Every structure is written in C-alpha cells, then in structure tokens.
Short mmCIF file of C-alpha atoms and ligand atoms in Angstrom, two decimals:
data_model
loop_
_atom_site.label_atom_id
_atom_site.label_comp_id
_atom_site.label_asym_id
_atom_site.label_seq_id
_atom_site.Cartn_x
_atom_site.Cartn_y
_atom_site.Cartn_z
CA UNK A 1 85.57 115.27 125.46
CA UNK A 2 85.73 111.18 124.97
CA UNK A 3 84.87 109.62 127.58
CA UNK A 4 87.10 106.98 129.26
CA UNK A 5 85.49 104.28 127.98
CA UNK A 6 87.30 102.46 125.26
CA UNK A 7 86.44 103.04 121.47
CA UNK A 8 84.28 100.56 120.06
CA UNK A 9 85.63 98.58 117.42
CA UNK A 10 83.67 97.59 114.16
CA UNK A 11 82.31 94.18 115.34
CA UNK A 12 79.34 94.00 112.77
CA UNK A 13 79.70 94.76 109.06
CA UNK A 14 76.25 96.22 109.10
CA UNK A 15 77.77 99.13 110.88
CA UNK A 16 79.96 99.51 108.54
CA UNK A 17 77.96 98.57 105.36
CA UNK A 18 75.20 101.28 106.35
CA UNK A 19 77.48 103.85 107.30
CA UNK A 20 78.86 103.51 103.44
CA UNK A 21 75.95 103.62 101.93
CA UNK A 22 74.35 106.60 104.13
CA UNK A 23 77.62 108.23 103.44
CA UNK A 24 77.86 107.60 99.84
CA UNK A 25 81.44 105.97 100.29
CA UNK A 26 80.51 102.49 98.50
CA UNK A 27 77.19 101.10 97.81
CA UNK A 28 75.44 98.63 95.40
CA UNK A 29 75.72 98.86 91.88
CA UNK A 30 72.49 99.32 90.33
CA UNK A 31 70.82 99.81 93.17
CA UNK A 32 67.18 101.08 91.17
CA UNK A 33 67.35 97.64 89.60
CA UNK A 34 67.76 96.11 93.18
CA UNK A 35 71.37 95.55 93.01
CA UNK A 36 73.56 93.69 90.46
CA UNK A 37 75.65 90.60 93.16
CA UNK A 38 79.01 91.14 93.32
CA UNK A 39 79.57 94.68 92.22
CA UNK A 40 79.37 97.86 93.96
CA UNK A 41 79.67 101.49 93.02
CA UNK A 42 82.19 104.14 94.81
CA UNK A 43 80.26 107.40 95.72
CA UNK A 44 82.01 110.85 96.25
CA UNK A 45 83.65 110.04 99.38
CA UNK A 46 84.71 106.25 98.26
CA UNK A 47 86.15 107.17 95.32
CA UNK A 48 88.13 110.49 97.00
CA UNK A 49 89.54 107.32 99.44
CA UNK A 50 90.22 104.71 96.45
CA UNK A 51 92.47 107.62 94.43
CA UNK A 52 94.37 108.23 97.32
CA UNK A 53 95.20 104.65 98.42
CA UNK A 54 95.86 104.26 94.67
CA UNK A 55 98.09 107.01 94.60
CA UNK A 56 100.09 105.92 97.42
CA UNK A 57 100.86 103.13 95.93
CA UNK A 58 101.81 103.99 92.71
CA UNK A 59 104.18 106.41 94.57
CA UNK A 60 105.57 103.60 96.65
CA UNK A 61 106.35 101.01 94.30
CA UNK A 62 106.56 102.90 91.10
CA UNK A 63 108.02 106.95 91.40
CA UNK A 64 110.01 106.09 94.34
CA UNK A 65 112.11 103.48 92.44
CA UNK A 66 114.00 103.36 89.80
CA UNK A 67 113.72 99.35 89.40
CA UNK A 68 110.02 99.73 88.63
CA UNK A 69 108.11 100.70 85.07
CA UNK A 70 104.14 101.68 84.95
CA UNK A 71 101.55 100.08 82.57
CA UNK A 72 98.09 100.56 81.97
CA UNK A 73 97.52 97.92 79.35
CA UNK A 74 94.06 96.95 78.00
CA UNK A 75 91.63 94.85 80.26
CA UNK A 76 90.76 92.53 77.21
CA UNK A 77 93.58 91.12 75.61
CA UNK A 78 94.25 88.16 73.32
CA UNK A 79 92.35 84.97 74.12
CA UNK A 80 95.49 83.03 73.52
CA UNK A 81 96.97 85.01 77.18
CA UNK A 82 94.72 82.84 79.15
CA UNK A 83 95.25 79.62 77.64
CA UNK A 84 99.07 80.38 77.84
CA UNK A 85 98.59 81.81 81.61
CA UNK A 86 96.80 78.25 82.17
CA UNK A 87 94.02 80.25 83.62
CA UNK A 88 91.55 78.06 80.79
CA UNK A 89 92.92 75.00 82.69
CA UNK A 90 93.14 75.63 86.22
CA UNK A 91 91.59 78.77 86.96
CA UNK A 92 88.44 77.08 88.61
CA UNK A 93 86.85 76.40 92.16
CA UNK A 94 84.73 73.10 92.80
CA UNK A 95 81.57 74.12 93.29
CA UNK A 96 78.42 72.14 94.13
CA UNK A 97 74.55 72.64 93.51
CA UNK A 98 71.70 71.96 95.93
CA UNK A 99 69.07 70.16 94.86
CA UNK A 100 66.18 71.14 96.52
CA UNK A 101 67.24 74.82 96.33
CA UNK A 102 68.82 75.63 93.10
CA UNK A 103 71.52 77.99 94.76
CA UNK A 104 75.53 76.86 94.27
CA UNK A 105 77.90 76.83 96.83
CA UNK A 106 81.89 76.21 96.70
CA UNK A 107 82.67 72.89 97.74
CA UNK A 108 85.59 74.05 99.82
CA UNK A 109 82.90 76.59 101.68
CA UNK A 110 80.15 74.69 102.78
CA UNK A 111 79.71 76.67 105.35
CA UNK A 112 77.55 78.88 103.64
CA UNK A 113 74.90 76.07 103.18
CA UNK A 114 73.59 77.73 105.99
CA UNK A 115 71.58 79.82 103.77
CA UNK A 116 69.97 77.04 101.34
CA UNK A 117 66.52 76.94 102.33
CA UNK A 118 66.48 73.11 101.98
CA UNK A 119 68.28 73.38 105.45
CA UNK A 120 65.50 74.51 106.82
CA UNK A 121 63.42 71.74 108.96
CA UNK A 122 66.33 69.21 108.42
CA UNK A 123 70.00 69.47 108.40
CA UNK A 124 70.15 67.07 105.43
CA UNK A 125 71.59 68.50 102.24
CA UNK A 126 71.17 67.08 98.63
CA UNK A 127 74.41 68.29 96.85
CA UNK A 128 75.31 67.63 93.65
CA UNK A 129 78.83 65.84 92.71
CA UNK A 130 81.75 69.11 92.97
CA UNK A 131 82.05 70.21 89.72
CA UNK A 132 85.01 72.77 88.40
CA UNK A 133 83.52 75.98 87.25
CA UNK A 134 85.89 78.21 85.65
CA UNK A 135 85.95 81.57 87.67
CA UNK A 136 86.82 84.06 84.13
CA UNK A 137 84.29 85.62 82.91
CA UNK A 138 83.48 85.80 78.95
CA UNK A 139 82.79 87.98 76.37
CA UNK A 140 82.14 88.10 72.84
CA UNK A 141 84.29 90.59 70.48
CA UNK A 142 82.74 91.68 66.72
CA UNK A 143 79.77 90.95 65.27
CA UNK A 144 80.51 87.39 64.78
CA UNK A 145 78.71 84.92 67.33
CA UNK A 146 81.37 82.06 66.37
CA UNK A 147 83.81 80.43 68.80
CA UNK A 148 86.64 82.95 67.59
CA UNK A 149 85.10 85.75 68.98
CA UNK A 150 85.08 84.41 72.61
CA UNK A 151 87.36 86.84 74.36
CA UNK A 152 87.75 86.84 78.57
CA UNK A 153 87.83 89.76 80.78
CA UNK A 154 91.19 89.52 82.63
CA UNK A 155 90.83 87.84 85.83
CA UNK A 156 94.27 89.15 86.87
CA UNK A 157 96.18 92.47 85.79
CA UNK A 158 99.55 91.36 85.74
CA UNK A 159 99.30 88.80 82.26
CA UNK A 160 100.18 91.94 80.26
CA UNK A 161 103.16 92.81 82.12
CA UNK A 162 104.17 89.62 81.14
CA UNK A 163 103.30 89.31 77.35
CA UNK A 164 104.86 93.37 77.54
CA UNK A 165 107.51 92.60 79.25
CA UNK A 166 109.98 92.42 75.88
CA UNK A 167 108.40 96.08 74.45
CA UNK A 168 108.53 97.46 78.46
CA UNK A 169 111.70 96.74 79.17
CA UNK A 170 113.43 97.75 75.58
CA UNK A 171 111.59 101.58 75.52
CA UNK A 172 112.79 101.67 79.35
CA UNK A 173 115.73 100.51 78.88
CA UNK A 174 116.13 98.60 81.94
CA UNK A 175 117.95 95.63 82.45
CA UNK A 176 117.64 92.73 85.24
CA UNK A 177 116.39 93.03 88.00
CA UNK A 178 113.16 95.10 87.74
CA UNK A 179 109.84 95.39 87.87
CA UNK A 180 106.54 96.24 85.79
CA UNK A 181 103.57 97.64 87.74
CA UNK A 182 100.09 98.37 86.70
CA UNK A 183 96.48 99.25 88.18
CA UNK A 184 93.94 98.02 87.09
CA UNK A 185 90.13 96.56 87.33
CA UNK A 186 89.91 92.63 87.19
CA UNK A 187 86.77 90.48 86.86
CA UNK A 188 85.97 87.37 88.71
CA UNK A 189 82.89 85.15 88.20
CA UNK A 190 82.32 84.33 91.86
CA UNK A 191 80.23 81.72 93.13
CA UNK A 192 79.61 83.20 96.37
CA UNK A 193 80.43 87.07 96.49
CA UNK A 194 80.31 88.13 99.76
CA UNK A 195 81.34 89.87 103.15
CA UNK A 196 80.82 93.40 101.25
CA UNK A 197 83.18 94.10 98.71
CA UNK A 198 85.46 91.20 99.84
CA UNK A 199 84.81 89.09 97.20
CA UNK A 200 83.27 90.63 94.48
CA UNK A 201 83.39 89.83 90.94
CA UNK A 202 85.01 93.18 89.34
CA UNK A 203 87.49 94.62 91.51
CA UNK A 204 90.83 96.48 91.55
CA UNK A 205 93.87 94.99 91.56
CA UNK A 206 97.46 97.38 91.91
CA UNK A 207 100.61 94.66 90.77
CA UNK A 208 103.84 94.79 90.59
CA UNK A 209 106.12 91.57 88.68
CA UNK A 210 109.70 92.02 89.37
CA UNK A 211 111.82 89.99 86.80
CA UNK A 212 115.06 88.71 88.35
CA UNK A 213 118.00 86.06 87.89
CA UNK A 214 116.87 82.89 89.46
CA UNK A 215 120.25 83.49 91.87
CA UNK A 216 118.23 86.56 93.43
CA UNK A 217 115.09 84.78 93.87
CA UNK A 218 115.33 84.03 97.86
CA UNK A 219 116.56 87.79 98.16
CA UNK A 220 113.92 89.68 95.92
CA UNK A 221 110.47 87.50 97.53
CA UNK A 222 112.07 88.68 101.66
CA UNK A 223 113.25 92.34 100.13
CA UNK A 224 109.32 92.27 98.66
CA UNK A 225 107.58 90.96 101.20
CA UNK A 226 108.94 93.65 103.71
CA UNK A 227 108.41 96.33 101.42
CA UNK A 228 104.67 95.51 101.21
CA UNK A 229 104.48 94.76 105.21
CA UNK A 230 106.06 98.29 105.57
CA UNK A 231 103.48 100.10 103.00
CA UNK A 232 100.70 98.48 105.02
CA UNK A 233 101.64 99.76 108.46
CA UNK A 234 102.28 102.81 106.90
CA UNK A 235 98.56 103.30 105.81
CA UNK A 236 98.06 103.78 109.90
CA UNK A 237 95.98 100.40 109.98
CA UNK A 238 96.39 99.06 113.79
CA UNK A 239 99.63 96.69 113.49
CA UNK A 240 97.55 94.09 115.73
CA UNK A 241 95.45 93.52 112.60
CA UNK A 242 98.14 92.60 110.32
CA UNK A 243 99.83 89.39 110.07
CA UNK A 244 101.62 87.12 107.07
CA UNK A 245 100.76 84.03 106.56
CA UNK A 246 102.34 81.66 104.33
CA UNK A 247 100.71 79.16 102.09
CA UNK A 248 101.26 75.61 102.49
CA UNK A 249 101.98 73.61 99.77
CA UNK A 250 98.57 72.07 98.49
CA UNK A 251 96.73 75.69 98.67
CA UNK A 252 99.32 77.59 96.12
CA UNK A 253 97.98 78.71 92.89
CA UNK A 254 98.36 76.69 89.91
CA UNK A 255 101.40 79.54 89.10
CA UNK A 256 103.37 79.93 92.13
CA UNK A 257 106.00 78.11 94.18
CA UNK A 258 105.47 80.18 97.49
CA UNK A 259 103.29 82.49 98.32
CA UNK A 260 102.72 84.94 101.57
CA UNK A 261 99.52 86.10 101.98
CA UNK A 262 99.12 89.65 104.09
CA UNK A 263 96.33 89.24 105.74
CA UNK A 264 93.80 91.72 107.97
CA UNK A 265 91.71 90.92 111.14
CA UNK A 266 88.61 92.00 109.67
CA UNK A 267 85.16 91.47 111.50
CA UNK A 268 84.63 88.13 109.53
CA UNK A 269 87.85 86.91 110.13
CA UNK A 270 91.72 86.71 109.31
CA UNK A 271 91.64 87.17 105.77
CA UNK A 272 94.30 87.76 102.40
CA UNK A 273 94.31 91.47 101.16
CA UNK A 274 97.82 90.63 99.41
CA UNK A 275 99.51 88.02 98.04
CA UNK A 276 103.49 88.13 97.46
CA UNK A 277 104.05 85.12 95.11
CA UNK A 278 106.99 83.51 93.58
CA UNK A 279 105.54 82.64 90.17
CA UNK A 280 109.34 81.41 88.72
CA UNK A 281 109.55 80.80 85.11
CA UNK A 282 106.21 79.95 84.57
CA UNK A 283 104.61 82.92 82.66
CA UNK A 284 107.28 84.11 80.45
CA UNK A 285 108.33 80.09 79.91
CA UNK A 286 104.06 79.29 78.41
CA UNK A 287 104.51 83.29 76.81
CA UNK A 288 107.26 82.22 74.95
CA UNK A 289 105.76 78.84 74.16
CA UNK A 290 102.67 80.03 73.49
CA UNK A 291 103.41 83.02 71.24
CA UNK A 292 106.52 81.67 69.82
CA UNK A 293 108.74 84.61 70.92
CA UNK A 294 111.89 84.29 72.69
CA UNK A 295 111.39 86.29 76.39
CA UNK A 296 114.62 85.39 77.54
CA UNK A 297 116.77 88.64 78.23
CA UNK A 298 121.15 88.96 78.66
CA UNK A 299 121.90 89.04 82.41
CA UNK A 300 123.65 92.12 82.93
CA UNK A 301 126.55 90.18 84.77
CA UNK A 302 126.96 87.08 83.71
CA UNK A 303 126.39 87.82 80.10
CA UNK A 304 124.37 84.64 79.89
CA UNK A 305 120.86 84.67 78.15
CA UNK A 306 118.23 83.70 80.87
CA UNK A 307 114.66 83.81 81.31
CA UNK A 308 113.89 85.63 84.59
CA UNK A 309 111.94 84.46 87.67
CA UNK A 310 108.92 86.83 88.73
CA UNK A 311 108.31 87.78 92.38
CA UNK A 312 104.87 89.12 92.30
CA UNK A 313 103.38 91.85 94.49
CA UNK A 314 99.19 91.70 94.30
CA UNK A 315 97.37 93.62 96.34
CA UNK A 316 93.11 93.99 96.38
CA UNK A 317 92.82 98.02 96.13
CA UNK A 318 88.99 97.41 96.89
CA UNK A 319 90.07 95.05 99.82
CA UNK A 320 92.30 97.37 101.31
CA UNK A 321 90.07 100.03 101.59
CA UNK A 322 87.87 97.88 102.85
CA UNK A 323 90.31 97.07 105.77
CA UNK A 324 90.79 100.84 105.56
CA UNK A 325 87.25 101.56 106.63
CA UNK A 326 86.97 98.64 109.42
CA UNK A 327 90.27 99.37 111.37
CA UNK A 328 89.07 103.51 110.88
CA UNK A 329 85.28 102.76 112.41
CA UNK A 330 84.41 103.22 116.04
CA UNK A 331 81.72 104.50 117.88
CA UNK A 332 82.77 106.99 121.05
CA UNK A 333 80.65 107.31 123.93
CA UNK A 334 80.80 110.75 125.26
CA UNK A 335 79.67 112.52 128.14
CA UNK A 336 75.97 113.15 128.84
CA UNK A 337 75.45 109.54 127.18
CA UNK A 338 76.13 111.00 123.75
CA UNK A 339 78.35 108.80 121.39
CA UNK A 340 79.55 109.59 117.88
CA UNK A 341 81.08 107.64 114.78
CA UNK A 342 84.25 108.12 114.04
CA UNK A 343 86.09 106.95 110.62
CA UNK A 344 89.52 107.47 112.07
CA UNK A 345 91.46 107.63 108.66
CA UNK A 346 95.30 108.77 108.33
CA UNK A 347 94.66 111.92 107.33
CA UNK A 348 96.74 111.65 104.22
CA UNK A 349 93.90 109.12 102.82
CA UNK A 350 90.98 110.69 104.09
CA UNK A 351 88.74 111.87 101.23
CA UNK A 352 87.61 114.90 102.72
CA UNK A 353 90.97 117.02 104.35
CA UNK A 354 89.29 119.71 105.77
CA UNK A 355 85.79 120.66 105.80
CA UNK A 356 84.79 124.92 106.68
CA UNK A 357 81.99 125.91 108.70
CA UNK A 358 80.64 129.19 109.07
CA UNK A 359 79.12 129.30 112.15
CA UNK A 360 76.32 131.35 110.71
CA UNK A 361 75.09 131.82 107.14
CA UNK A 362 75.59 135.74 107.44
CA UNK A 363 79.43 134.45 107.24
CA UNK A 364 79.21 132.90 104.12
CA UNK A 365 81.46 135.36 101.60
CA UNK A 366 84.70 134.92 103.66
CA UNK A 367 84.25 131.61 104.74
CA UNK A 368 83.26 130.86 101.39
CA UNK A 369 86.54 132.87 100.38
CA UNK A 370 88.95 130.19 102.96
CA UNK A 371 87.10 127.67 101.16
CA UNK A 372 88.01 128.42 97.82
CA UNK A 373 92.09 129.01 98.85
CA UNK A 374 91.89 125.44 99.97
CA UNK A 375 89.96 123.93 97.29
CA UNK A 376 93.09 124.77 94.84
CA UNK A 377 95.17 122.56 97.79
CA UNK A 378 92.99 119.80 98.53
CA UNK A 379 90.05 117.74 98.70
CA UNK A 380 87.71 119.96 100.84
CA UNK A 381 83.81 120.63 101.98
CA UNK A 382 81.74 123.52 102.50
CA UNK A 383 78.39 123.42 105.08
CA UNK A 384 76.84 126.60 106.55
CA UNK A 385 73.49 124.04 107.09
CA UNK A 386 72.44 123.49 110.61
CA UNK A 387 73.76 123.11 113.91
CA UNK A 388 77.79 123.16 114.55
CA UNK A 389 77.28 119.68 116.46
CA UNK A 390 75.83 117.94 114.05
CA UNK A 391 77.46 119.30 111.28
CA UNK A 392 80.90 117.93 113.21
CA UNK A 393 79.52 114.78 113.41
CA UNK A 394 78.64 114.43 109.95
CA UNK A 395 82.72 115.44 109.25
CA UNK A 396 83.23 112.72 111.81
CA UNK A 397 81.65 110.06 109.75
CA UNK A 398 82.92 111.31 106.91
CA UNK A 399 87.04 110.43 108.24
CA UNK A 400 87.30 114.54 107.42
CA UNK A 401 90.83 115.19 110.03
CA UNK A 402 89.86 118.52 110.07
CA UNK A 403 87.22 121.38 110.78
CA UNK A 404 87.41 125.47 110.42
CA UNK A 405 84.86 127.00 111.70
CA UNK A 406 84.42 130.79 110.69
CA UNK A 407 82.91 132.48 113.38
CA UNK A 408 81.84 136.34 114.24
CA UNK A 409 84.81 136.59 116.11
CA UNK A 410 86.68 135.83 113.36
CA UNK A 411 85.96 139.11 111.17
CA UNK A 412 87.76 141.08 113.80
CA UNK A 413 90.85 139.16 114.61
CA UNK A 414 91.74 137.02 111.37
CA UNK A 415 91.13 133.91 112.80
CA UNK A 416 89.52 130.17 112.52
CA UNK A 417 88.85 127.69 115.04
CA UNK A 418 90.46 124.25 113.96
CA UNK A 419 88.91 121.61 115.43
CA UNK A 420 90.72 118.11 115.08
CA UNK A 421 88.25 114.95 114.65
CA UNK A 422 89.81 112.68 116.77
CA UNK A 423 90.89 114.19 120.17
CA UNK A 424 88.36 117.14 119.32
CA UNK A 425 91.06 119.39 120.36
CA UNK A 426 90.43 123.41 119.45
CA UNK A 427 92.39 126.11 118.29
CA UNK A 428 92.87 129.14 117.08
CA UNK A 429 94.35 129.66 113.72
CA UNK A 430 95.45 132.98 112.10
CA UNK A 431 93.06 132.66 108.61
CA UNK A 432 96.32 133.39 106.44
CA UNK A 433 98.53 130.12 107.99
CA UNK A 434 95.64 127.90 107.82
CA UNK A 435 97.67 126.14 104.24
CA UNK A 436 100.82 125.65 105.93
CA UNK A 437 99.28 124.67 109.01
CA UNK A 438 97.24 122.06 107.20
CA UNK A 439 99.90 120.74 104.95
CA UNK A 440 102.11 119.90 107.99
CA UNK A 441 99.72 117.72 109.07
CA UNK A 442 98.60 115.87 106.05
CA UNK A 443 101.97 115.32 104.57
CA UNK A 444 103.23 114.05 108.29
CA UNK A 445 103.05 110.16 106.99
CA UNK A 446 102.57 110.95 103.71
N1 GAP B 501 98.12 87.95 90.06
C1 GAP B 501 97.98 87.22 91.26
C2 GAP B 501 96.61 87.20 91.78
O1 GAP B 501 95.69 87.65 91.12
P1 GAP B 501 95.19 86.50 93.85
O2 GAP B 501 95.64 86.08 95.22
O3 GAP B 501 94.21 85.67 93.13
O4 GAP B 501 96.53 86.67 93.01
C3 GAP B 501 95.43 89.02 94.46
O5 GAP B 501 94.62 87.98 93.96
C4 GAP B 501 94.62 89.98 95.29
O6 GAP B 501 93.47 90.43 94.55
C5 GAP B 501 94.04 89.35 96.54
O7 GAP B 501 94.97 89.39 97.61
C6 GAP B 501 92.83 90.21 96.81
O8 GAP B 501 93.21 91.35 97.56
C7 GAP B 501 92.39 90.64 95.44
N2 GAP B 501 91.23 89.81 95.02
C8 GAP B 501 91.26 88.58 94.50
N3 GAP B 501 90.01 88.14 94.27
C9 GAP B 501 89.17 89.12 94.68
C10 GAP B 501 87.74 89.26 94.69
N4 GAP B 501 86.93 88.33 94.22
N5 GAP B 501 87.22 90.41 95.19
C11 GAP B 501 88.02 91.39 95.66
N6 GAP B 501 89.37 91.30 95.64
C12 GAP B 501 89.95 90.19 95.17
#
C-alpha cells in the first residue's frame, strides 16, 4: 500500500519527457536522423491518448449539439485565405539574431539568451535590430518554381470554416446562431520550439467558430467560455491547475477583440492551452472582400441581412495532452523504500483500459481467451512476461486503470483478480462480469 507520504508531483519535464519516450507515448520525430526541432511523433500509447482526447471533444462540442456542424477541410488551401485572414501581414513575432552565435531568439523572449554561447564569459549580448519574421510556413504547389505556386500550410484550422461557412451552413441547413468545428493539424514556423511539445511547429488544433448576431455576442463568448472551463475539469485535470486569464488589450491577436486564454500550471509555468476569442466581423468581412462573395446570411428574427460575429473556441490537442500527462505523473513512495510511477489518467482517456496477466505462462489459452472478449470492447494489453510486480508497474506507467490477473485459482472458481492502479485495491471478479464491471467504470465520467 502507498505510503503516507504525499505523491510527488511532476516538477521536472525530464521526468516526464523520458518516461514518454521509454514508454513510446511521444518522442522525437526522426529520431535516426537525430531529431527534426519542433516536431515529435506519437507512439502506440500517445496516439491511443490523442484519439481519445480527440474524441471527447468532438463529442462535446459537435454530437452533443445541435448548434454545431463538423469539417475536415484541406490543410492547404488557396493562397488568397491568408492574405484575406491578414495572416501575410501580421502573422509575425520580432525576432532578433546574435551575432557572435548565429542562433535567433524572439525579441519578446530574451530570456532564452541564456543559451547563446556568446553569453558565456560575459553577459554582453550583440543582437541584431528585432526584425518581423512571418511565423507560416511555405510551400510550393506544381511543377512550376514561379511566385504563383507559393502556397502556405495553414497556420490555423479554423480559415476554412470561414471561407465554408456559405456551402456549411446551406447543406446543413442551419440558421443563426451556430457553429462550425473541425480537427485538424496546423503548422507553425517557430523561432524557439520548446518546453516539449509546447510549442512545436506542426501541431493539432480542435476549433469550433460559432457565427452569431452581433446582439448575442456578450452572451455566446460567457456561454463559451464556461462550456470549455467545464470540458477541461471534466478531463479529471486537478482544478488547482486551471485558471482563465484574460488578455489585455495590447497582447490580442491581430483578429480578435477579447480573448480568454485557459491556461494550465504546468512545470514551466502558467501557460495558454486554449484561447476563447471574439474575432467579430473580421474574417467573413476580408472573405467577402477578398473573394468577392457576399457572406452575409438573413437573421432568423429580425429578417435583416447581417454578417455574423464569430466567438471562437481553439484549443492545442497536443498541448492538452501534454497537460494531460503532467497533472497524471507522480512518483509514490511505498513501503520497504520502494516507489513507483504512476500516470494517473481518467480512465476514460487512458490508452490502455485494462491490461491481463496470467500469472503463469501455463495460463495462457484462457487468459488469452479474456483477452480477446475485451479486445472487441476496448483498448487492451496482453503480458504473461516476467514477474507480476514489475509487470504492474509497467501498467502503472503506462496510465492502464486496470489489471486482471489470471491465476491457478482461477481455473477452478471462474474468477480474476482486478487490481486498480491507483489505490492498488484487489478483487475478485467472476471471469463472465468482468465487461460490465469494466464498462461501469470507464464510462463513469465519460
Ligand atoms: N484560431 C485561433 C488560434 O489559432 P492561437 O491562440 O494562436 O489561436 C490556439 O492558438 C491554440 O493552439 C493555443 O491555445 C495552443 O493550445 C495551440 N497552439 C498554438 N501554437 C502552438 C504551437 N506552436 N505548438 C503547440 N500548440 C500550439
């Protein structure tokens, strides 16, 4: 049993980083070629995690309403988007150069100068002027190496809800207020990726735009920004870790008029894992302008042709698992001096539900038979290799809620031992209830 010492939280992303990569949860992309900055690759477990946050939020916001359409539109789309979206303009962070080191930092983060090696022997720095560096990243499309071909990987999923919105909400037939939601990977050319898969450069973004009357605008951002508060606490994350914060004035994005950032205590800091932003008139207004096609809509009350104001939901599905993973860690001293690490996951989102162990190989056929019943369920793992203990533990890192252990005793009286990860509690489970039994306790928050 735990010990009454208190659980360690994750104080050093090491921990964390090395458990992922041991574990095969997330780990750098390319790693043969020494790693590509900025990018990282989900492994069984990370991308079992991923689905399942992903899926719980497209429940949330999309099936559960009847306000809200799904997309999945392209990730390259028409280079005229981003001049329209003013992400051409605007989208850019000052960055500066050092000198004597070659490496670029962001002006506004000059904390990390700390790792220019012209610091080292003298605290003088020999920066360059700030300079705006445009944060999309390019691409070429066709054969042709002329400027027309120059085509941008989205650096946000939500400007084809907008340049859909017409064809979206026609086929859906829906009519003011509601929403568009999509999914979706978005790229980033970041000067200074960093803190794991904080701030990377391709990433996941799940959005929702929610078109409504300017009257409702006041009403929609609060009804929004409680909605997302509530799906946060729901994923189990310790409520002590979550805050809002509101932007002031000079930090809002070149689109919005207020924003709320949800933010998570993570080891590094307070930091934005969602944004809620009032982005007004501004997207379908330069659409419209830009493309020549009237966006307005008829305002199912008034009867009065208006172009709708967007409250924006954007969430960071790579960021929030990240947050997943740090409020889940801790390390458990236990009796005798032994500890353990624990991923603490609601069960719901763990990748692994239930893992069975035969306590000896000999028991392989009907544990291997429990297995295979659950397998049609769920999500589920199979070891008969090495001790119990240490095959426990390795479920433990793994954020698996749940262990059946087949043992001798078990040919004669139908039975399992269920062992739950995080109080370590034991029972014993008839083999035939061991579906409904689990099912109560994975749907519980679900
Ligand atoms: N459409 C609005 C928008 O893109 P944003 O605040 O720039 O707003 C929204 O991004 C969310 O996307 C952030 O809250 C964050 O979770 C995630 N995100 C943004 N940049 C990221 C990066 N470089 N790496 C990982 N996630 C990022």
């Amino acid at each position: 049993m735990a010990s009454p010492t208190p659980d360690t939280r994750l104080e050093r992303m090491d921990d964390l980083v090395s458990l992922c990569a041991r574990r095969g949860f997330i780990f750098a992309s390319s790693e043969i070629y020494g790693g590509i900055n900025g990018f990282w690759d989900y492994g069984p477990l990370g991308v079992e995690l991923k689905n399942n946050l992903k899926a719980r939020w497209w429940q949330r916001v999309v099936r559960e309403r009847d306000d809200v359409e799904g997309l999945d539109s392209s990730i390259i789309c028409h280079p005229r988007t981003w001049e329209a979206s003013g992400h051409v303009e605007h989208f850019s962070d000052p960055m500066v150069d050092c000198r004597a080191c070659k490496k670029r930092f962001r002006a506004d983060q000059l904390g990390d100068a700390g790792k220019c090696s012209a610091r080292e022997g003298s605290s003088e720095h020999d920066f360059t002027e700030p300079r705006n560096f445009n944060l999309m990243l390019q691409t070429r499309i066709g054969a042709s190496e002329e400027a027309a071909s120059v085509a941008y990987l989205r650096a946000e999923t939500c400007q084809s809800i907008f340049t859909d919105f017409k064809r979206v909400r026609e086929v859906a037939r829906q009519k003011l207020p509601f929403g568009i939601a999509q999914i979706g990977k978005a790229f980033r050319n970041e000067i200074n990726p960093r803190n794991f898969t904080f701030r990377s450069r391709e990433f996941e973004q799940a959005e929702m735009e929610f078109f409504c009357h300017p009257s409702g605008r006041e009403q929609w951002f609060a009804h929004w920004l409680d909605e997302r508060m509530r799906f946060h606490k729901e994923l189990g994350v310790d409520e002590a870790n979550l805050r809002t914060r509101p932007h002031e004035q000079d930090e809002l994005a070149h689109y919005a008029n207020q924003a709320v950032d949800v933010e998570y205590r993570f080891p590094f800091g307070w930091q934005e894992i969602e944004g809620i932003h009032d982005r007004g008139d501004w997207d379908l207004s330069r659409h419209g302008e830009y493309s020549g096609k009237d966006l307005a809509v008829t305002d199912p009350d008034s009867k009065e042709r208006v172009l709708p104001l967007v409250i924006e939901t954007s969430v960071g599905v790579d960021r929030t698992c990240l947050a997943l993973l740090c409020d889940a860690y801790c390390v458990e001293e236990l009796e005798g001096g032994d500890s353990r690490t624990v991923l603490r996951l609601d069960p719901a989102l763990a990748p692994l539900k239930a893992a069975v162990l035969p306590l000896s190989k000999k028991l392989a056929d009907p544990a291997r038979r429990l297995y295979r019943e659950l397998q049609r369920h769920w999500n589920v793992f199979y070891d008969d290799a090495g001790n119990i203990g240490r095959r426990y533990r390795r479920q433990d890192e793994a954020g698996t809620p749940f262990c059946l252990t087949y043992d001798f005793e078990s040919e004669d009286d139908g039975q399992v031992t269920a062992r739950e990860r995080d109080a370590m509690t034991q029972i014993r489970l008839p083999i035939e209830g061991v579906v409904v039994w689990l099912r109560e306790r994975l749907e519980a928050r679900a």
